[in-house]
């Protein structure tokens, strides 16, 4: 499995994913509505809300950019709530995901990875989480049009896999994506823990997010699975005990909680994907 089509490779996480796949020997085509500024791999501009264009790309119908493709990574979306009108976010993101899944079905592609979101866990946690660390065991609690769309993406993925027992679709619930240049702001978070309570002080280094995508492509199970993808630590130097006592005093604590370990549990991703974060903001600040 070497030829991979990536949607949304021009975005913040997408660029890291393209670099990682190319570095590991994959033949990659990026399709996106935006131009890829770095010549990481071949790139084609398409309208991902147009099923004909999506199907043409995935079925190998673009001149000089033909398939067949062994796998598809779907990252393209309006990337967060509050960037455009709610209806536009929903009308862009959900049909785009359907177009990708359906085109993969027609192309008989059995290996699909897509970007879900940590927001399905109940972010921004104005209503406290049911317990900490949070994991994939409780039913999603979307609190925005963006998050609702991601839940529908996951629901579609499960049903596509029900239709085809040989299909694997992996939904990665990425935390807040960061590059090393973003880490300069992290030491300032300690002064007010409520600044980052909205996602339990989590983050994902884009390079570790890319690792999760690659490991998902290499996974050997069938069906649909969703995974929280965060880094191994929090954005804070204050201890989790102190943070939870101040901000979420009534939230039950589940299992052993380390001093600065992530409160967005990555145990399932470690167990089923072999995911192992390699980067931390603590090693970047002050370089």
GROMACS .gro file of C-alpha atoms in nm:
model
  287
    1UNK     CA    1   0.000   0.000   0.000
    2UNK     CA    2   0.191   0.297  -0.131
    3UNK     CA    3  -0.032   0.531  -0.331
    4UNK     CA    4  -0.238   0.765  -0.113
    5UNK     CA    5  -0.473   1.048  -0.199
    6UNK     CA    6  -0.497   1.318   0.070
    7UNK     CA    7  -0.769   1.581   0.082
    8UNK     CA    8  -0.692   1.907   0.259
    9UNK     CA    9  -0.316   1.866   0.249
   10UNK     CA   10  -0.276   2.242   0.217
   11UNK     CA   11  -0.403   2.298   0.572
   12UNK     CA   12  -0.212   2.318   0.898
   13UNK     CA   13  -0.225   1.948   0.983
   14UNK     CA   14  -0.236   1.850   0.618
   15UNK     CA   15   0.109   1.987   0.539
   16UNK     CA   16   0.260   1.779   0.818
   17UNK     CA   17   0.075   1.470   0.696
   18UNK     CA   18   0.201   1.515   0.340
   19UNK     CA   19   0.560   1.558   0.459
   20UNK     CA   20   0.540   1.251   0.682
   21UNK     CA   21   0.391   1.024   0.417
   22UNK     CA   22   0.638   1.136   0.151
   23UNK     CA   23   0.927   1.088   0.397
   24UNK     CA   24   0.807   0.731   0.460
   25UNK     CA   25   0.803   0.641   0.092
   26UNK     CA   26   0.439   0.693   0.000
   27UNK     CA   27   0.334   0.819  -0.343
   28UNK     CA   28   0.100   1.104  -0.245
   29UNK     CA   29  -0.147   1.324  -0.432
   30UNK     CA   30  -0.297   1.622  -0.252
   31UNK     CA   31  -0.642   1.745  -0.357
   32UNK     CA   32  -0.772   2.063  -0.202
   33UNK     CA   33  -0.958   2.384  -0.277
   34UNK     CA   34  -0.644   2.579  -0.187
   35UNK     CA   35  -0.303   2.590  -0.349
   36UNK     CA   36  -0.024   2.400  -0.176
   37UNK     CA   37   0.242   2.661  -0.105
   38UNK     CA   38   0.526   2.410  -0.055
   39UNK     CA   39   0.609   2.163  -0.334
   40UNK     CA   40   0.578   1.865  -0.101
   41UNK     CA   41   0.396   1.647  -0.353
   42UNK     CA   42   0.173   1.685  -0.661
   43UNK     CA   43  -0.140   1.885  -0.586
   44UNK     CA   44  -0.469   1.938  -0.768
   45UNK     CA   45  -0.732   2.201  -0.693
   46UNK     CA   46  -1.085   2.062  -0.679
   47UNK     CA   47  -1.417   2.156  -0.524
   48UNK     CA   48  -1.469   1.889  -0.259
   49UNK     CA   49  -1.839   1.974  -0.227
   50UNK     CA   50  -1.880   1.866  -0.592
   51UNK     CA   51  -1.922   1.489  -0.602
   52UNK     CA   52  -1.821   1.466  -0.965
   53UNK     CA   53  -1.485   1.630  -0.901
   54UNK     CA   54  -1.422   1.420  -0.590
   55UNK     CA   55  -1.514   1.096  -0.768
   56UNK     CA   56  -1.300   1.188  -1.067
   57UNK     CA   57  -0.997   1.245  -0.843
   58UNK     CA   58  -1.039   0.929  -0.636
   59UNK     CA   59  -1.121   0.712  -0.937
   60UNK     CA   60  -0.805   0.835  -1.108
   61UNK     CA   61  -0.973   1.055  -1.367
   62UNK     CA   62  -0.744   1.359  -1.349
   63UNK     CA   63  -0.493   1.379  -1.635
   64UNK     CA   64  -0.135   1.309  -1.520
   65UNK     CA   65  -0.262   1.246  -1.164
   66UNK     CA   66  -0.427   0.908  -1.213
   67UNK     CA   67  -0.482   0.627  -0.968
   68UNK     CA   68  -0.553   0.367  -0.867
   69UNK     CA   69  -0.510   0.474  -0.506
   70UNK     CA   70  -0.456   0.228  -0.224
   71UNK     CA   71  -0.593   0.455   0.048
   72UNK     CA   72  -0.750   0.795   0.108
   73UNK     CA   73  -0.684   1.039   0.391
   74UNK     CA   74  -0.963   1.295   0.425
   75UNK     CA   75  -0.858   1.609   0.613
   76UNK     CA   76  -1.035   1.883   0.413
   77UNK     CA   77  -1.292   2.085   0.606
   78UNK     CA   78  -1.371   2.423   0.749
   79UNK     CA   79  -1.140   2.351   1.045
   80UNK     CA   80  -1.318   2.489   1.350
   81UNK     CA   81  -1.641   2.638   1.481
   82UNK     CA   82  -1.703   3.009   1.452
   83UNK     CA   83  -1.508   3.078   1.134
   84UNK     CA   84  -1.812   3.114   0.909
   85UNK     CA   85  -2.188   3.089   0.955
   86UNK     CA   86  -2.297   2.763   1.117
   87UNK     CA   87  -2.501   2.654   0.818
   88UNK     CA   88  -2.204   2.708   0.587
   89UNK     CA   89  -1.976   2.501   0.812
   90UNK     CA   90  -2.229   2.217   0.812
   91UNK     CA   91  -2.310   2.245   0.440
   92UNK     CA   92  -1.940   2.227   0.352
   93UNK     CA   93  -1.807   1.967   0.591
   94UNK     CA   94  -2.071   1.693   0.600
   95UNK     CA   95  -2.137   1.663   0.223
   96UNK     CA   96  -1.762   1.672   0.159
   97UNK     CA   97  -1.711   1.372   0.385
   98UNK     CA   98  -1.999   1.187   0.221
   99UNK     CA   99  -1.851   1.259  -0.122
  100UNK     CA  100  -1.516   1.113  -0.017
  101UNK     CA  101  -1.666   0.801   0.145
  102UNK     CA  102  -1.897   0.733  -0.151
  103UNK     CA  103  -1.621   0.787  -0.408
  104UNK     CA  104  -1.399   0.546  -0.213
  105UNK     CA  105  -1.682   0.291  -0.219
  106UNK     CA  106  -1.712   0.323  -0.597
  107UNK     CA  107  -1.334   0.295  -0.634
  108UNK     CA  108  -1.332  -0.012  -0.404
  109UNK     CA  109  -1.082   0.153  -0.171
  110UNK     CA  110  -1.088  -0.033   0.161
  111UNK     CA  111  -0.858   0.191   0.366
  112UNK     CA  112  -0.984   0.537   0.465
  113UNK     CA  113  -0.865   0.773   0.740
  114UNK     CA  114  -1.044   1.097   0.817
  115UNK     CA  115  -1.014   1.389   1.054
  116UNK     CA  116  -1.281   1.385   1.320
  117UNK     CA  117  -1.234   1.620   1.616
  118UNK     CA  118  -1.186   1.641   1.990
  119UNK     CA  119  -1.493   1.867   1.988
  120UNK     CA  120  -1.722   1.562   1.977
  121UNK     CA  121  -1.615   1.496   2.339
  122UNK     CA  122  -1.821   1.794   2.455
  123UNK     CA  123  -1.587   2.086   2.395
  124UNK     CA  124  -1.563   2.361   2.506
  125UNK     CA  125  -1.657   2.185   2.834
  126UNK     CA  126  -1.882   2.465   2.953
  127UNK     CA  127  -2.071   2.159   3.071
  128UNK     CA  128  -1.801   1.965   3.258
  129UNK     CA  129  -1.685   1.634   3.114
  130UNK     CA  130  -1.833   1.317   3.267
  131UNK     CA  131  -1.491   1.217   3.403
  132UNK     CA  132  -1.121   1.280   3.348
  133UNK     CA  133  -0.922   1.179   3.158
  134UNK     CA  134  -1.190   1.168   2.888
  135UNK     CA  135  -1.182   0.880   2.643
  136UNK     CA  136  -1.385   0.723   2.362
  137UNK     CA  137  -1.618   0.530   2.591
  138UNK     CA  138  -1.899   0.782   2.630
  139UNK     CA  139  -2.136   0.887   2.353
  140UNK     CA  140  -2.033   1.207   2.170
  141UNK     CA  141  -2.172   1.537   2.299
  142UNK     CA  142  -2.150   1.789   2.012
  143UNK     CA  143  -2.191   2.152   2.123
  144UNK     CA  144  -2.157   2.331   1.786
  145UNK     CA  145  -2.255   2.294   1.423
  146UNK     CA  146  -1.895   2.199   1.350
  147UNK     CA  147  -1.894   1.927   1.613
  148UNK     CA  148  -2.236   1.799   1.508
  149UNK     CA  149  -2.096   1.760   1.159
  150UNK     CA  150  -1.804   1.555   1.290
  151UNK     CA  151  -2.043   1.326   1.476
  152UNK     CA  152  -2.237   1.274   1.154
  153UNK     CA  153  -1.909   1.198   0.976
  154UNK     CA  154  -1.839   0.927   1.235
  155UNK     CA  155  -2.192   0.792   1.202
  156UNK     CA  156  -2.158   0.773   0.823
  157UNK     CA  157  -1.824   0.596   0.860
  158UNK     CA  158  -1.979   0.329   1.082
  159UNK     CA  159  -2.260   0.268   0.835
  160UNK     CA  160  -2.031   0.252   0.532
  161UNK     CA  161  -1.832  -0.012   0.720
  162UNK     CA  162  -2.152  -0.200   0.804
  163UNK     CA  163  -2.230  -0.214   0.433
  164UNK     CA  164  -1.882  -0.352   0.356
  165UNK     CA  165  -1.720  -0.584   0.613
  166UNK     CA  166  -1.384  -0.554   0.433
  167UNK     CA  167  -1.370  -0.176   0.475
  168UNK     CA  168  -1.169   0.006   0.742
  169UNK     CA  169  -1.242   0.368   0.823
  170UNK     CA  170  -1.049   0.538   1.103
  171UNK     CA  171  -1.175   0.863   1.253
  172UNK     CA  172  -0.905   1.060   1.432
  173UNK     CA  173  -1.032   1.302   1.696
  174UNK     CA  174  -0.745   1.545   1.670
  175UNK     CA  175  -0.674   1.787   1.951
  176UNK     CA  176  -0.569   2.150   1.893
  177UNK     CA  177  -0.298   2.133   1.622
  178UNK     CA  178   0.031   2.307   1.697
  179UNK     CA  179   0.363   2.370   1.525
  180UNK     CA  180   0.687   2.445   1.715
  181UNK     CA  181   0.648   2.818   1.651
  182UNK     CA  182   0.319   2.808   1.844
  183UNK     CA  183   0.485   2.689   2.165
  184UNK     CA  184   0.624   3.027   2.268
  185UNK     CA  185   0.277   3.113   2.403
  186UNK     CA  186   0.247   2.803   2.621
  187UNK     CA  187   0.426   2.924   2.938
  188UNK     CA  188   0.169   3.204   2.965
  189UNK     CA  189  -0.118   2.959   3.006
  190UNK     CA  190  -0.028   2.887   3.370
  191UNK     CA  191  -0.142   3.229   3.488
  192UNK     CA  192  -0.506   3.150   3.412
  193UNK     CA  193  -0.602   2.782   3.381
  194UNK     CA  194  -0.945   2.876   3.246
  195UNK     CA  195  -0.785   3.000   2.922
  196UNK     CA  196  -0.734   2.642   2.811
  197UNK     CA  197  -0.996   2.452   3.009
  198UNK     CA  198  -1.207   2.424   2.694
  199UNK     CA  199  -1.019   2.112   2.586
  200UNK     CA  200  -0.876   1.997   2.921
  201UNK     CA  201  -0.545   2.167   2.841
  202UNK     CA  202  -0.470   1.937   2.547
  203UNK     CA  203  -0.288   1.981   2.215
  204UNK     CA  204  -0.139   1.781   1.930
  205UNK     CA  205   0.194   1.851   1.766
  206UNK     CA  206   0.128   1.842   1.391
  207UNK     CA  207   0.413   1.595   1.347
  208UNK     CA  208   0.257   1.353   1.595
  209UNK     CA  209  -0.079   1.405   1.427
  210UNK     CA  210   0.086   1.298   1.103
  211UNK     CA  211   0.228   0.991   1.275
  212UNK     CA  212  -0.125   0.896   1.384
  213UNK     CA  213  -0.247   0.920   1.025
  214UNK     CA  214   0.033   0.697   0.897
  215UNK     CA  215  -0.022   0.440   1.170
  216UNK     CA  216  -0.394   0.440   1.092
  217UNK     CA  217  -0.317   0.362   0.728
  218UNK     CA  218  -0.105   0.069   0.848
  219UNK     CA  219  -0.360  -0.070   1.095
  220UNK     CA  220  -0.488  -0.426   1.046
  221UNK     CA  221  -0.844  -0.425   1.183
  222UNK     CA  222  -1.168  -0.394   0.987
  223UNK     CA  223  -1.467  -0.168   1.048
  224UNK     CA  224  -1.491   0.178   1.197
  225UNK     CA  225  -1.297   0.300   1.499
  226UNK     CA  226  -1.257   0.648   1.645
  227UNK     CA  227  -0.944   0.754   1.834
  228UNK     CA  228  -0.853   1.058   2.040
  229UNK     CA  229  -0.522   1.192   1.911
  230UNK     CA  230  -0.340   1.424   2.151
  231UNK     CA  231   0.012   1.463   2.278
  232UNK     CA  232   0.125   1.277   2.585
  233UNK     CA  233   0.137   1.589   2.801
  234UNK     CA  234  -0.077   1.895   2.868
  235UNK     CA  235  -0.008   2.257   2.774
  236UNK     CA  236   0.043   2.344   3.143
  237UNK     CA  237   0.330   2.322   3.390
  238UNK     CA  238   0.079   2.322   3.676
  239UNK     CA  239  -0.020   1.974   3.790
  240UNK     CA  240  -0.339   1.807   3.677
  241UNK     CA  241  -0.440   1.765   4.040
  242UNK     CA  242  -0.423   2.140   4.091
  243UNK     CA  243  -0.602   2.218   3.765
  244UNK     CA  244  -0.889   1.979   3.820
  245UNK     CA  245  -0.935   2.091   4.180
  246UNK     CA  246  -0.963   2.455   4.072
  247UNK     CA  247  -1.159   2.429   3.747
  248UNK     CA  248  -1.347   2.098   3.758
  249UNK     CA  249  -1.371   2.010   4.130
  250UNK     CA  250  -1.678   1.788   4.088
  251UNK     CA  251  -1.557   1.584   3.789
  252UNK     CA  252  -1.475   1.222   3.885
  253UNK     CA  253  -1.120   1.116   3.818
  254UNK     CA  254  -1.076   0.786   3.636
  255UNK     CA  255  -0.764   0.579   3.690
  256UNK     CA  256  -0.420   0.718   3.758
  257UNK     CA  257  -0.368   1.080   3.659
  258UNK     CA  258  -0.007   1.181   3.616
  259UNK     CA  259   0.133   1.524   3.700
  260UNK     CA  260   0.130   1.671   3.349
  261UNK     CA  261  -0.005   1.384   3.140
  262UNK     CA  262  -0.278   1.439   2.885
  263UNK     CA  263  -0.636   1.446   3.013
  264UNK     CA  264  -0.747   1.351   2.661
  265UNK     CA  265  -0.676   0.980   2.687
  266UNK     CA  266  -0.466   0.834   2.405
  267UNK     CA  267  -0.459   0.482   2.547
  268UNK     CA  268  -0.686   0.339   2.276
  269UNK     CA  269  -0.467   0.489   2.002
  270UNK     CA  270  -0.157   0.348   2.169
  271UNK     CA  271  -0.315   0.004   2.199
  272UNK     CA  272  -0.476  -0.032   1.856
  273UNK     CA  273  -0.258   0.189   1.635
  274UNK     CA  274   0.078   0.175   1.807
  275UNK     CA  275   0.060   0.553   1.834
  276UNK     CA  276   0.343   0.701   2.040
  277UNK     CA  277   0.386   1.081   2.058
  278UNK     CA  278   0.745   1.189   1.993
  279UNK     CA  279   0.724   1.565   2.048
  280UNK     CA  280   0.651   1.795   2.340
  281UNK     CA  281   0.633   2.171   2.372
  282UNK     CA  282   0.854   2.138   2.680
  283UNK     CA  283   1.146   2.045   2.455
  284UNK     CA  284   1.085   2.330   2.211
  285UNK     CA  285   1.043   2.640   2.429
  286UNK     CA  286   1.370   2.828   2.474
  287UNK     CA  287   1.549   2.668   2.178
   0.00000   0.00000   0.00000
